[in-house]
Tab-separated table of C-alpha atoms in Angstrom:
chain	number	residue	atom	x	y	z
A	1410	UNK	CA	38.591	158.218	-46.818
A	1411	UNK	CA	36.786	155.191	-45.355
A	1412	UNK	CA	33.591	156.155	-47.190
A	1413	UNK	CA	35.456	156.543	-50.464
A	1414	UNK	CA	36.751	153.017	-50.153
A	1415	UNK	CA	33.231	151.709	-49.606
A	1416	UNK	CA	31.943	153.602	-52.608
A	1417	UNK	CA	34.764	152.184	-54.635
A	1418	UNK	CA	33.866	148.666	-53.539
A	1419	UNK	CA	30.206	149.321	-54.313
A	1420	UNK	CA	31.004	150.630	-57.775
A	1421	UNK	CA	33.317	147.701	-58.343
A	1422	UNK	CA	30.621	145.196	-57.385
A	1423	UNK	CA	28.091	146.965	-59.535
A	1424	UNK	CA	30.436	146.882	-62.468
A	1425	UNK	CA	31.106	143.200	-61.886
A	1426	UNK	CA	27.399	142.359	-61.866
A	1427	UNK	CA	26.886	144.258	-65.078
A	1428	UNK	CA	29.582	142.156	-66.706
A	1429	UNK	CA	28.252	138.814	-65.482
A	1430	UNK	CA	24.590	139.626	-66.006
A	1431	UNK	CA	23.248	138.096	-69.174
A	1432	UNK	CA	22.557	140.199	-72.212
A	1433	UNK	CA	20.337	137.897	-74.266
A	1434	UNK	CA	18.742	134.431	-74.020
A	1435	UNK	CA	21.890	132.694	-75.248
A	1436	UNK	CA	23.959	134.303	-72.513
A	1437	UNK	CA	21.495	133.467	-69.772
A	1438	UNK	CA	21.429	129.851	-71.009
A	1439	UNK	CA	25.218	129.690	-70.991
A	1440	UNK	CA	25.281	131.158	-67.518
A	1441	UNK	CA	22.745	128.558	-66.366
A	1442	UNK	CA	24.696	125.727	-67.957
A	1443	UNK	CA	27.848	126.948	-66.258
A	1444	UNK	CA	26.117	126.884	-62.878
A	1445	UNK	CA	24.747	123.408	-63.544
A	1446	UNK	CA	28.102	121.999	-64.587
A	1447	UNK	CA	29.567	123.539	-61.442
A	1448	UNK	CA	27.077	121.539	-59.364
A	1449	UNK	CA	27.697	118.485	-61.506
A	1450	UNK	CA	30.998	117.832	-59.750
A	1451	UNK	CA	29.083	117.035	-56.595
A	1452	UNK	CA	26.893	114.479	-58.308
A	1453	UNK	CA	27.614	110.860	-59.053
A	1454	UNK	CA	26.516	109.659	-62.455
A	1455	UNK	CA	26.026	105.878	-62.528
A	1456	UNK	CA	26.588	104.069	-65.786
A	1457	UNK	CA	23.513	102.310	-67.122
A	1458	UNK	CA	22.900	99.826	-69.930
A	1459	UNK	CA	26.386	98.316	-70.033
A	1460	UNK	CA	24.678	95.391	-71.750
A	1461	UNK	CA	21.163	95.108	-73.137
A	1462	UNK	CA	20.177	92.219	-70.915
A	1463	UNK	CA	21.279	90.006	-68.020
A	1464	UNK	CA	22.820	87.330	-70.292
A	1465	UNK	CA	25.511	87.712	-72.891
A	1466	UNK	CA	24.872	84.416	-74.690
A	1467	UNK	CA	25.026	81.526	-72.210
A	1468	UNK	CA	26.544	83.322	-69.275
A	1469	UNK	CA	25.687	86.339	-67.191
A	1470	UNK	CA	26.485	89.990	-67.843
A	1471	UNK	CA	26.935	92.597	-65.108
A	1472	UNK	CA	23.326	93.659	-65.644
A	1473	UNK	CA	20.507	92.937	-63.204
A	1474	UNK	CA	16.776	93.097	-63.786
A	1475	UNK	CA	15.165	96.051	-62.029
A	1476	UNK	CA	13.464	95.845	-58.662
A	1477	UNK	CA	10.132	94.070	-58.842
A	1478	UNK	CA	10.708	92.846	-62.382
A	1479	UNK	CA	10.052	89.239	-63.358
A	1480	UNK	CA	11.892	88.099	-66.457
A	1481	UNK	CA	10.698	84.842	-68.001
A	1482	UNK	CA	13.391	83.391	-70.211
A	1483	UNK	CA	13.211	80.593	-72.726
A	1484	UNK	CA	16.486	79.577	-74.301
A	1485	UNK	CA	16.941	77.105	-77.141
A	1486	UNK	CA	20.020	75.474	-78.583
A	1487	UNK	CA	19.603	73.394	-81.690
A	1488	UNK	CA	21.891	70.555	-82.789
A	1489	UNK	CA	25.230	70.817	-84.538
A	1490	UNK	CA	25.144	72.584	-87.865
A	1491	UNK	CA	27.593	69.990	-89.272
A	1492	UNK	CA	25.013	67.225	-88.732
A	1493	UNK	CA	24.061	68.000	-92.307
A	1494	UNK	CA	20.878	68.286	-94.310
A	1495	UNK	CA	19.272	65.111	-92.918
A	1496	UNK	CA	19.035	66.760	-89.477
A	1497	UNK	CA	18.228	70.086	-91.166
A	1498	UNK	CA	21.594	71.390	-89.997
A	1499	UNK	CA	20.814	70.698	-86.370
A	1500	UNK	CA	17.321	72.185	-86.315
A	1501	UNK	CA	15.747	68.745	-85.733
A	1502	UNK	CA	17.325	68.564	-82.306
A	1503	UNK	CA	16.898	71.008	-79.507
A	1504	UNK	CA	17.862	71.461	-75.914
A	1505	UNK	CA	16.260	74.185	-73.917
A	1506	UNK	CA	16.228	75.982	-70.608
A	1507	UNK	CA	13.132	77.551	-69.133
A	1508	UNK	CA	13.739	79.979	-66.353
A	1509	UNK	CA	12.598	82.932	-64.345
A	1510	UNK	CA	14.619	85.798	-62.937
A	1511	UNK	CA	13.344	88.262	-60.366
A	1512	UNK	CA	14.797	91.521	-59.059
A	1513	UNK	CA	14.492	91.737	-55.270
A	1514	UNK	CA	16.341	95.054	-55.089
A	1515	UNK	CA	18.302	97.055	-57.636
A	1516	UNK	CA	21.407	95.203	-56.471
A	1517	UNK	CA	20.119	91.692	-55.965
A	1518	UNK	CA	18.350	89.383	-58.360
A	1519	UNK	CA	17.574	85.693	-58.055
A	1520	UNK	CA	16.590	83.165	-60.638
A	1521	UNK	CA	15.977	79.527	-61.289
A	1522	UNK	CA	15.635	77.379	-64.332
A	1523	UNK	CA	15.421	73.906	-65.691
A	1524	UNK	CA	17.448	72.642	-68.620
A	1525	UNK	CA	16.612	69.601	-70.690
A	1526	UNK	CA	20.364	68.998	-70.965
A	1527	UNK	CA	20.937	66.263	-68.316
A	1528	UNK	CA	17.571	67.303	-66.792
A	1529	UNK	CA	19.259	69.945	-64.688
A	1530	UNK	CA	17.663	72.393	-62.262
A	1531	UNK	CA	19.623	75.494	-61.397
A	1532	UNK	CA	19.190	78.406	-59.024
A	1533	UNK	CA	21.324	81.492	-58.732
A	1534	UNK	CA	21.646	84.892	-57.129
A	1535	UNK	CA	23.334	87.911	-58.651
A	1536	UNK	CA	24.625	90.619	-56.367
A	1537	UNK	CA	25.954	93.897	-57.680
A	1538	UNK	CA	28.954	94.776	-55.521
A	1539	UNK	CA	30.246	97.873	-57.336
A	1540	UNK	CA	28.669	100.159	-59.890
A	1541	UNK	CA	30.636	101.977	-62.579
A	1542	UNK	CA	30.237	105.710	-62.053
A	1543	UNK	CA	31.677	109.097	-62.852
A	1544	UNK	CA	31.386	112.476	-61.184
A	1545	UNK	CA	31.886	112.816	-57.457
A	1546	UNK	CA	32.351	109.107	-56.841
A	1547	UNK	CA	34.470	107.595	-59.579
A	1548	UNK	CA	34.419	103.853	-60.161
A	1549	UNK	CA	35.933	102.407	-63.326
A	1550	UNK	CA	34.085	99.064	-63.289
A	1551	UNK	CA	30.890	97.312	-62.294
A	1552	UNK	CA	31.427	94.125	-60.291
A	1553	UNK	CA	28.831	91.410	-59.754
A	1554	UNK	CA	29.003	88.131	-57.898
A	1555	UNK	CA	26.946	85.169	-59.121
A	1556	UNK	CA	26.726	82.017	-56.999
A	1557	UNK	CA	24.822	79.142	-58.615
A	1558	UNK	CA	23.730	75.718	-57.488
A	1559	UNK	CA	22.703	73.074	-60.000
A	1560	UNK	CA	21.045	69.693	-59.556
A	1561	UNK	CA	21.433	67.059	-62.246
A	1562	UNK	CA	18.441	64.731	-62.174
A	1563	UNK	CA	19.053	62.526	-65.195
A	1564	UNK	CA	19.029	58.825	-64.263
A	1565	UNK	CA	22.394	57.179	-64.026
A	1566	UNK	CA	22.659	54.430	-66.684
A	1567	UNK	CA	24.482	52.273	-64.124
A	1568	UNK	CA	21.559	51.221	-61.904
A	1569	UNK	CA	23.719	49.110	-59.586
A	1570	UNK	CA	25.639	52.129	-58.353
A	1571	UNK	CA	24.532	53.804	-55.114
A	1572	UNK	CA	23.699	57.387	-56.014
A	1573	UNK	CA	23.753	59.992	-53.311
A	1574	UNK	CA	21.734	63.177	-53.654
A	1575	UNK	CA	24.903	65.193	-53.042
A	1576	UNK	CA	26.646	63.566	-55.990
A	1577	UNK	CA	24.133	65.261	-58.274
A	1578	UNK	CA	24.968	68.735	-56.998
A	1579	UNK	CA	27.226	71.335	-58.560
A	1580	UNK	CA	28.224	74.679	-57.115
A	1581	UNK	CA	29.596	77.596	-59.064
A	1582	UNK	CA	30.922	80.986	-58.073
A	1583	UNK	CA	31.453	83.681	-60.632
A	1584	UNK	CA	32.804	87.185	-60.394
A	1585	UNK	CA	31.964	89.527	-63.259
A	1586	UNK	CA	34.033	92.643	-63.745
A	1587	UNK	CA	32.590	94.790	-66.494
A	1588	UNK	CA	33.153	98.198	-67.973
A	1589	UNK	CA	31.214	100.270	-70.476
A	1590	UNK	CA	33.986	101.928	-72.462
A	1591	UNK	CA	31.733	103.972	-74.685
A	1592	UNK	CA	28.101	104.179	-75.710
A	1593	UNK	CA	28.573	101.170	-77.992
A	1594	UNK	CA	31.429	99.159	-76.504
A	1595	UNK	CA	31.422	97.163	-73.259
A	1596	UNK	CA	33.753	94.410	-72.043
A	1597	UNK	CA	33.754	92.084	-69.059
A	1598	UNK	CA	35.996	89.478	-67.466
A	1599	UNK	CA	34.451	86.524	-65.634
A	1600	UNK	CA	36.620	84.344	-63.390
A	1601	UNK	CA	34.539	81.244	-62.652
A	1602	UNK	CA	34.940	78.392	-60.186
A	1603	UNK	CA	32.855	75.222	-60.165
A	1604	UNK	CA	32.879	72.457	-57.596
A	1605	UNK	CA	31.404	69.081	-58.489
A	1606	UNK	CA	30.847	66.532	-55.788
A	1607	UNK	CA	31.210	63.536	-58.058
A	1608	UNK	CA	33.505	63.092	-61.046
A	1609	UNK	CA	33.527	60.319	-63.645
A	1610	UNK	CA	37.114	59.232	-63.099
A	1611	UNK	CA	39.428	59.418	-60.125
A	1612	UNK	CA	41.997	61.474	-62.002
A	1613	UNK	CA	39.454	64.149	-62.867
A	1614	UNK	CA	39.485	67.234	-60.618
A	1615	UNK	CA	36.502	68.135	-58.455
A	1616	UNK	CA	37.297	71.831	-58.673
A	1617	UNK	CA	37.244	73.553	-62.022
A	1618	UNK	CA	38.496	77.016	-62.926
A	1619	UNK	CA	37.935	79.157	-65.985
A	1620	UNK	CA	38.429	82.764	-66.976
A	1621	UNK	CA	35.848	84.212	-69.276
A	1622	UNK	CA	35.972	87.287	-71.441
A	1623	UNK	CA	32.978	88.799	-73.143
A	1624	UNK	CA	31.831	91.967	-74.754
A	1625	UNK	CA	29.415	93.739	-76.973
A	1626	UNK	CA	29.592	96.226	-79.770
A	1627	UNK	CA	26.436	98.050	-80.730
A	1628	UNK	CA	25.806	97.948	-84.467
A	1629	UNK	CA	22.734	100.164	-84.367
A	1630	UNK	CA	20.740	101.620	-81.497
A	1631	UNK	CA	18.764	98.408	-81.173
A	1632	UNK	CA	21.165	95.713	-82.345
A	1633	UNK	CA	24.428	94.671	-80.769
A	1634	UNK	CA	27.042	92.032	-81.577
A	1635	UNK	CA	28.140	89.959	-78.570
A	1636	UNK	CA	30.901	87.470	-77.936
A	1637	UNK	CA	31.713	85.249	-75.009
A	1638	UNK	CA	34.750	83.013	-74.502
A	1639	UNK	CA	35.729	80.907	-71.505
A	1640	UNK	CA	39.275	79.619	-71.111
A	1641	UNK	CA	39.573	76.602	-68.799
A	1642	UNK	CA	42.767	76.496	-66.756
A	1643	UNK	CA	44.770	73.395	-67.819
A	1644	UNK	CA	44.986	71.643	-64.426
A	1645	UNK	CA	41.421	72.439	-63.460
A	1646	UNK	CA	39.473	71.074	-66.391
A	1647	UNK	CA	37.995	67.784	-67.410
A	1648	UNK	CA	39.687	65.811	-70.167
A	1649	UNK	CA	38.414	66.065	-73.753
A	1650	UNK	CA	36.506	69.254	-73.068
A	1651	UNK	CA	36.858	72.322	-75.248
A	1652	UNK	CA	36.593	76.004	-74.415
A	1653	UNK	CA	33.213	77.590	-74.960
A	1654	UNK	CA	33.020	80.262	-77.648
A	1655	UNK	CA	29.811	82.018	-78.589
A	1656	UNK	CA	28.960	84.844	-80.937
A	1657	UNK	CA	25.543	86.382	-81.038
A	1658	UNK	CA	23.267	89.309	-81.636
A	1659	UNK	CA	20.996	91.153	-79.243
A	1660	UNK	CA	17.961	92.474	-81.055
A	1661	UNK	CA	15.700	94.752	-79.116
A	1662	UNK	CA	12.113	94.671	-80.248
A	1663	UNK	CA	10.050	97.259	-78.452
A	1664	UNK	CA	11.043	96.458	-74.903
A	1665	UNK	CA	12.078	92.837	-75.255
A	1666	UNK	CA	15.465	91.530	-76.166
A	1667	UNK	CA	15.733	88.693	-78.613
A	1668	UNK	CA	19.125	86.981	-78.707
A	1669	UNK	CA	20.332	84.920	-81.654
A	1670	UNK	CA	23.656	83.160	-81.491
A	1671	UNK	CA	26.116	80.558	-82.617
A	1672	UNK	CA	27.954	78.552	-79.978
A	1673	UNK	CA	29.768	75.258	-79.477
A	1674	UNK	CA	28.065	74.688	-76.091
A	1675	UNK	CA	24.749	72.875	-75.742
A	1676	UNK	CA	24.543	73.510	-71.993
A	1677	UNK	CA	23.043	76.630	-70.469
A	1678	UNK	CA	24.243	76.756	-66.901
A	1679	UNK	CA	27.759	77.599	-65.713
A	1680	UNK	CA	28.869	74.015	-65.128
A	1681	UNK	CA	27.579	72.617	-68.406
A	1682	UNK	CA	28.499	75.316	-70.899
A	1683	UNK	CA	31.862	76.335	-69.455
A	1684	UNK	CA	33.201	72.953	-68.309
A	1685	UNK	CA	31.255	70.375	-70.295
A	1686	UNK	CA	31.552	71.578	-73.893
A	1687	UNK	CA	32.897	69.008	-76.330
A	1688	UNK	CA	32.305	70.624	-79.702
A	1689	UNK	CA	34.985	72.422	-81.663
A	1690	UNK	CA	34.356	75.454	-83.834
A	1691	UNK	CA	37.152	74.352	-86.187
A	1692	UNK	CA	35.328	71.113	-86.959
A	1693	UNK	CA	32.006	72.822	-87.475
A	1694	UNK	CA	30.454	71.641	-84.191
A	1695	UNK	CA	28.464	74.827	-84.024
A	1696	UNK	CA	24.946	75.152	-82.704
A	1697	UNK	CA	22.416	77.776	-83.564
A	1698	UNK	CA	20.370	79.069	-80.667
A	1699	UNK	CA	18.207	81.822	-79.301
A	1700	UNK	CA	17.041	83.301	-76.012
A	1701	UNK	CA	13.726	85.038	-75.705
A	1702	UNK	CA	12.593	86.927	-72.661
A	1703	UNK	CA	9.343	88.491	-71.548
A	1704	UNK	CA	9.505	91.050	-68.800
A	1705	UNK	CA	6.688	91.574	-66.287
A	1706	UNK	CA	6.728	94.411	-63.793
A	1707	UNK	CA	5.245	92.966	-60.620
A	1708	UNK	CA	6.288	95.262	-57.828
A	1709	UNK	CA	4.932	98.748	-58.451
A	1710	UNK	CA	7.766	101.043	-57.590
A	1711	UNK	CA	7.642	104.712	-58.247
A	1712	UNK	CA	11.359	105.283	-58.351
A	1713	UNK	CA	11.982	103.509	-61.625
B	1297	UNK	CA	28.640	147.637	-45.215
B	1298	UNK	CA	29.687	145.020	-47.718
B	1299	UNK	CA	26.994	142.656	-46.469
B	1300	UNK	CA	24.434	145.360	-46.970
B	1301	UNK	CA	25.651	145.883	-50.496
B	1302	UNK	CA	25.255	142.258	-51.472
B	1303	UNK	CA	21.452	142.123	-51.540
B	1304	UNK	CA	21.464	145.515	-53.168
B	1305	UNK	CA	23.543	144.279	-56.087
B	1306	UNK	CA	21.350	141.219	-56.416
B	1307	UNK	CA	18.323	143.420	-56.746
B	1308	UNK	CA	20.083	145.343	-59.460
B	1309	UNK	CA	20.658	142.282	-61.630
B	1310	UNK	CA	17.031	141.233	-61.002
B	1311	UNK	CA	17.903	137.675	-61.707
B	1312	UNK	CA	15.721	134.968	-60.211
B	1313	UNK	CA	16.693	131.314	-59.846
B	1314	UNK	CA	14.518	128.238	-59.487
B	1315	UNK	CA	13.836	126.959	-56.027
B	1316	UNK	CA	11.390	124.113	-56.268
B	1317	UNK	CA	10.365	122.926	-59.664
B	1318	UNK	CA	8.793	119.902	-61.251
B	1319	UNK	CA	8.518	118.889	-64.868
B	1320	UNK	CA	6.461	115.942	-66.030
B	1321	UNK	CA	5.543	114.457	-69.360
B	1322	UNK	CA	2.813	112.180	-70.566
B	1323	UNK	CA	2.572	109.948	-73.604
B	1324	UNK	CA	-1.021	108.874	-74.156
B	1325	UNK	CA	-1.021	106.170	-76.827
B	1326	UNK	CA	-3.842	103.703	-77.608
B	1327	UNK	CA	-2.154	100.782	-75.838
B	1328	UNK	CA	-0.007	102.432	-73.221
B	1329	UNK	CA	0.116	105.473	-71.013
B	1330	UNK	CA	3.589	106.553	-69.983
B	1331	UNK	CA	4.273	109.277	-67.442
B	1332	UNK	CA	7.494	110.433	-65.833
B	1333	UNK	CA	8.652	113.467	-63.927
B	1334	UNK	CA	11.741	115.173	-62.609
B	1335	UNK	CA	12.248	117.743	-59.900
B	1336	UNK	CA	15.720	118.538	-61.140
B	1337	UNK	CA	14.649	121.511	-63.216
B	1338	UNK	CA	16.907	124.549	-63.107
B	1339	UNK	CA	16.142	127.984	-64.397
B	1340	UNK	CA	17.106	131.628	-64.459
B	1341	UNK	CA	14.864	134.591	-65.110
B	1342	UNK	CA	16.088	138.120	-65.630
B	1343	UNK	CA	13.067	140.227	-64.738
B	1344	UNK	CA	14.460	143.484	-66.102
B	1345	UNK	CA	15.362	142.145	-69.536
B	1346	UNK	CA	12.519	139.592	-69.511
B	1347	UNK	CA	14.870	136.843	-70.616
B	1348	UNK	CA	15.007	133.340	-69.187
B	1349	UNK	CA	16.589	129.912	-69.509
B	1350	UNK	CA	15.454	126.535	-68.158
B	1351	UNK	CA	17.206	123.210	-68.201
B	1352	UNK	CA	16.424	119.672	-67.044
B	1353	UNK	CA	18.606	116.559	-66.867
B	1354	UNK	CA	17.042	113.857	-69.036
B	1355	UNK	CA	18.405	111.116	-66.797
B	1356	UNK	CA	16.633	112.583	-63.781
B	1357	UNK	CA	13.175	111.590	-65.066
B	1358	UNK	CA	11.527	108.922	-62.949
B	1359	UNK	CA	8.195	107.177	-63.260
B	1360	UNK	CA	7.680	105.050	-66.368
B	1361	UNK	CA	5.995	101.658	-66.397
B	1362	UNK	CA	9.147	99.605	-65.854
B	1363	UNK	CA	12.852	100.098	-65.187
B	1364	UNK	CA	13.519	98.747	-68.678
B	1365	UNK	CA	11.330	101.465	-70.179
B	1366	UNK	CA	13.388	104.116	-68.398
B	1367	UNK	CA	16.550	102.555	-69.763
B	1368	UNK	CA	15.175	102.568	-73.294
B	1369	UNK	CA	13.958	106.162	-72.877
B	1370	UNK	CA	17.525	107.205	-72.053
B	1371	UNK	CA	19.376	104.892	-74.381
B	1372	UNK	CA	17.272	104.709	-77.524
B	1373	UNK	CA	14.971	107.698	-77.648
B	1374	UNK	CA	16.562	110.627	-75.824
B	1375	UNK	CA	20.180	109.387	-76.119
B	1376	UNK	CA	20.840	111.101	-72.819
B	1377	UNK	CA	24.563	110.390	-72.799
B	1378	UNK	CA	24.891	112.381	-75.999
B	1379	UNK	CA	22.225	114.978	-75.184
B	1380	UNK	CA	22.089	115.126	-71.373
B	1381	UNK	CA	19.766	118.140	-71.034
B	1382	UNK	CA	16.634	119.580	-72.529
B	1383	UNK	CA	16.578	123.391	-72.462
B	1384	UNK	CA	14.254	126.274	-73.237
B	1385	UNK	CA	15.629	129.786	-73.370
B	1386	UNK	CA	14.211	132.993	-74.750
B	1387	UNK	CA	12.339	136.170	-74.064
B	1388	UNK	CA	8.922	137.054	-72.659
B	1389	UNK	CA	6.853	138.740	-75.401
B	1390	UNK	CA	4.420	140.753	-73.248
B	1391	UNK	CA	5.363	143.630	-70.995
B	1392	UNK	CA	5.197	142.686	-67.366
B	1393	UNK	CA	5.935	144.503	-64.144
B	1394	UNK	CA	7.470	141.987	-61.773
B	1395	UNK	CA	7.005	144.329	-58.808
B	1396	UNK	CA	3.197	143.973	-59.011
B	1397	UNK	CA	1.495	141.026	-57.348
B	1398	UNK	CA	-0.970	139.042	-59.407
B	1399	UNK	CA	-1.461	136.258	-61.917
B	1400	UNK	CA	-0.723	136.862	-65.580
B	1401	UNK	CA	-0.794	134.830	-68.736
B	1402	UNK	CA	2.274	135.442	-70.836
B	1403	UNK	CA	3.863	134.099	-73.955
B	1404	UNK	CA	7.504	133.110	-74.023
B	1405	UNK	CA	9.318	132.977	-77.329
B	1406	UNK	CA	12.475	130.968	-77.469
B	1407	UNK	CA	14.472	127.966	-78.447
B	1408	UNK	CA	13.388	124.564	-77.177
B	1409	UNK	CA	16.243	122.087	-77.428
B	1410	UNK	CA	15.290	118.431	-76.963
B	1411	UNK	CA	17.457	115.546	-78.182
B	1412	UNK	CA	19.940	118.138	-79.434
B	1413	UNK	CA	17.458	119.542	-81.960
B	1414	UNK	CA	16.397	123.187	-81.502
B	1415	UNK	CA	12.876	124.323	-82.349
B	1416	UNK	CA	11.689	127.910	-82.135
B	1417	UNK	CA	8.574	127.897	-80.004
B	1418	UNK	CA	6.100	130.297	-78.452
B	1419	UNK	CA	4.915	128.779	-75.173
B	1420	UNK	CA	2.097	130.150	-73.073
B	1421	UNK	CA	2.682	130.327	-69.327
B	1422	UNK	CA	0.819	131.467	-66.256
B	1423	UNK	CA	2.936	133.564	-63.954
B	1424	UNK	CA	1.980	134.306	-60.379
B	1425	UNK	CA	3.897	137.077	-58.669
B	1426	UNK	CA	3.764	137.557	-54.945
B	1427	UNK	CA	6.219	139.870	-53.221
B	1428	UNK	CA	9.080	139.336	-55.597
B	1429	UNK	CA	8.598	135.572	-55.780
B	1430	UNK	CA	7.482	134.206	-59.114
B	1431	UNK	CA	5.733	130.946	-59.856
B	1432	UNK	CA	5.631	129.756	-63.444
B	1433	UNK	CA	3.175	127.143	-64.698
B	1434	UNK	CA	3.107	125.933	-68.223
B	1435	UNK	CA	1.579	123.214	-70.378
B	1436	UNK	CA	2.815	122.513	-73.848
B	1437	UNK	CA	3.340	119.654	-76.272
B	1438	UNK	CA	6.418	118.326	-77.995
B	1439	UNK	CA	6.254	116.546	-81.335
B	1440	UNK	CA	8.798	113.735	-81.337
B	1441	UNK	CA	9.333	114.175	-85.071
B	1442	UNK	CA	10.285	117.837	-84.514
B	1443	UNK	CA	13.216	116.673	-82.464
B	1444	UNK	CA	14.391	113.826	-84.625
B	1445	UNK	CA	13.135	111.081	-82.296
B	1446	UNK	CA	11.799	108.314	-84.526
B	1447	UNK	CA	9.141	105.885	-83.281
B	1448	UNK	CA	9.870	102.298	-84.328
B	1449	UNK	CA	6.943	100.551	-86.015
B	1450	UNK	CA	6.583	97.936	-83.268
B	1451	UNK	CA	5.806	100.555	-80.616
B	1452	UNK	CA	3.518	102.762	-82.731
B	1453	UNK	CA	0.512	101.860	-80.611
B	1454	UNK	CA	2.416	102.286	-77.371
B	1455	UNK	CA	4.082	105.630	-77.827
B	1456	UNK	CA	2.309	108.875	-78.667
B	1457	UNK	CA	3.811	111.025	-81.399
B	1458	UNK	CA	2.930	114.102	-79.397
B	1459	UNK	CA	4.054	114.288	-75.780
B	1460	UNK	CA	2.399	116.669	-73.340
B	1461	UNK	CA	4.663	118.411	-70.876
B	1462	UNK	CA	3.759	120.207	-67.669
B	1463	UNK	CA	6.140	122.481	-65.800
B	1464	UNK	CA	5.833	124.231	-62.460
B	1465	UNK	CA	8.746	126.262	-61.147
B	1466	UNK	CA	9.113	128.583	-58.186
B	1467	UNK	CA	11.612	131.357	-58.767
B	1468	UNK	CA	13.155	133.554	-56.124
């Protein structure tokens, strides 16, 4: 009786294996894929390439440069298009920022730059706090924190005034919350705070707040359309300043990203482009500009 | 009794799975050499029916000359979100007795799917059998144009049109 049971079990198992065993290459592939997708649940798949590069137009994206990568960036903004034909629609004027970014780890990058606009030096760090992922560990967004310090070195026209070093300093803190919704569409929200030690008028606030929204839509595999808009909170903005709006294209040319854009902001660090923009799109105060970057891999790291 | 039956049934199916495996590729172009490899290769081999299937996650390839290159490999060339795996499945052409130890050169005929595009291929492999364990080694090339992976003009000198692939897999 006991033996019969065992035989029955044995026959049953045998029968079962015959059923699950593959009959032809397609079946064995399906069986393999089933096993792999079973294991997949225990893996975490991190989202990559939310944006093509570390900048959207003027501001940061959630992206970092890789570990050991040096990214040399040269950014140009020409003059206002509505300056007319005499100024060749703004092309006769230019402000620029030269800068370098470096990836210390996959989560931390640092950078510095110098803008001709008010002869400003800036330095920043970008720390990835959360990474969007699916699978075992699910995270809907990527979150980065970008603290920046900027030093304005342009000479004060009022030479009688005592100028302290600290009055030339600006501090900004930015949180970037981004999500890649699909292969082509990504959006991010950027709450930004800037503290300036010295303001022009007593009634002007020292602390400035803005909320930014930006995104990209891929048009082809190598070209994407970007936009970036910063809304300054009414009680935390300087008078006669407008909100920064930029629209641009990322064009990837064999490893390097070339960015072309239209913006109403001549500045290229957080304080100047978000809180010191005076031009209005409606009046045609639009500037043409571009960012070019050249990437050098310095640290040789095998786990790219 | 049941525990004794388990290995017995496994022997009946004669299905081997990959233990350790590594797959690497190499693009040797005039201006740039690109190599990358993955140890996340998975495979199944049915020794009685001589049929097999192998699969590798495109995103698991590491190496490259820069992190940006890896990103472009996934995003622009392989489109690994759309086509996450490359697979090869088919049948061994020659007769082979997997119970005999030794090294044999065999041809495998099957479907190679890269970038979602299947190509029927006959790929030569060296198989070493020792006491029921099987090691497979294989070198072959993949034409990018066969799998609908275009090379943009600006990287013509940096990316080979024919990629050489090397696979080693231990099956048990």
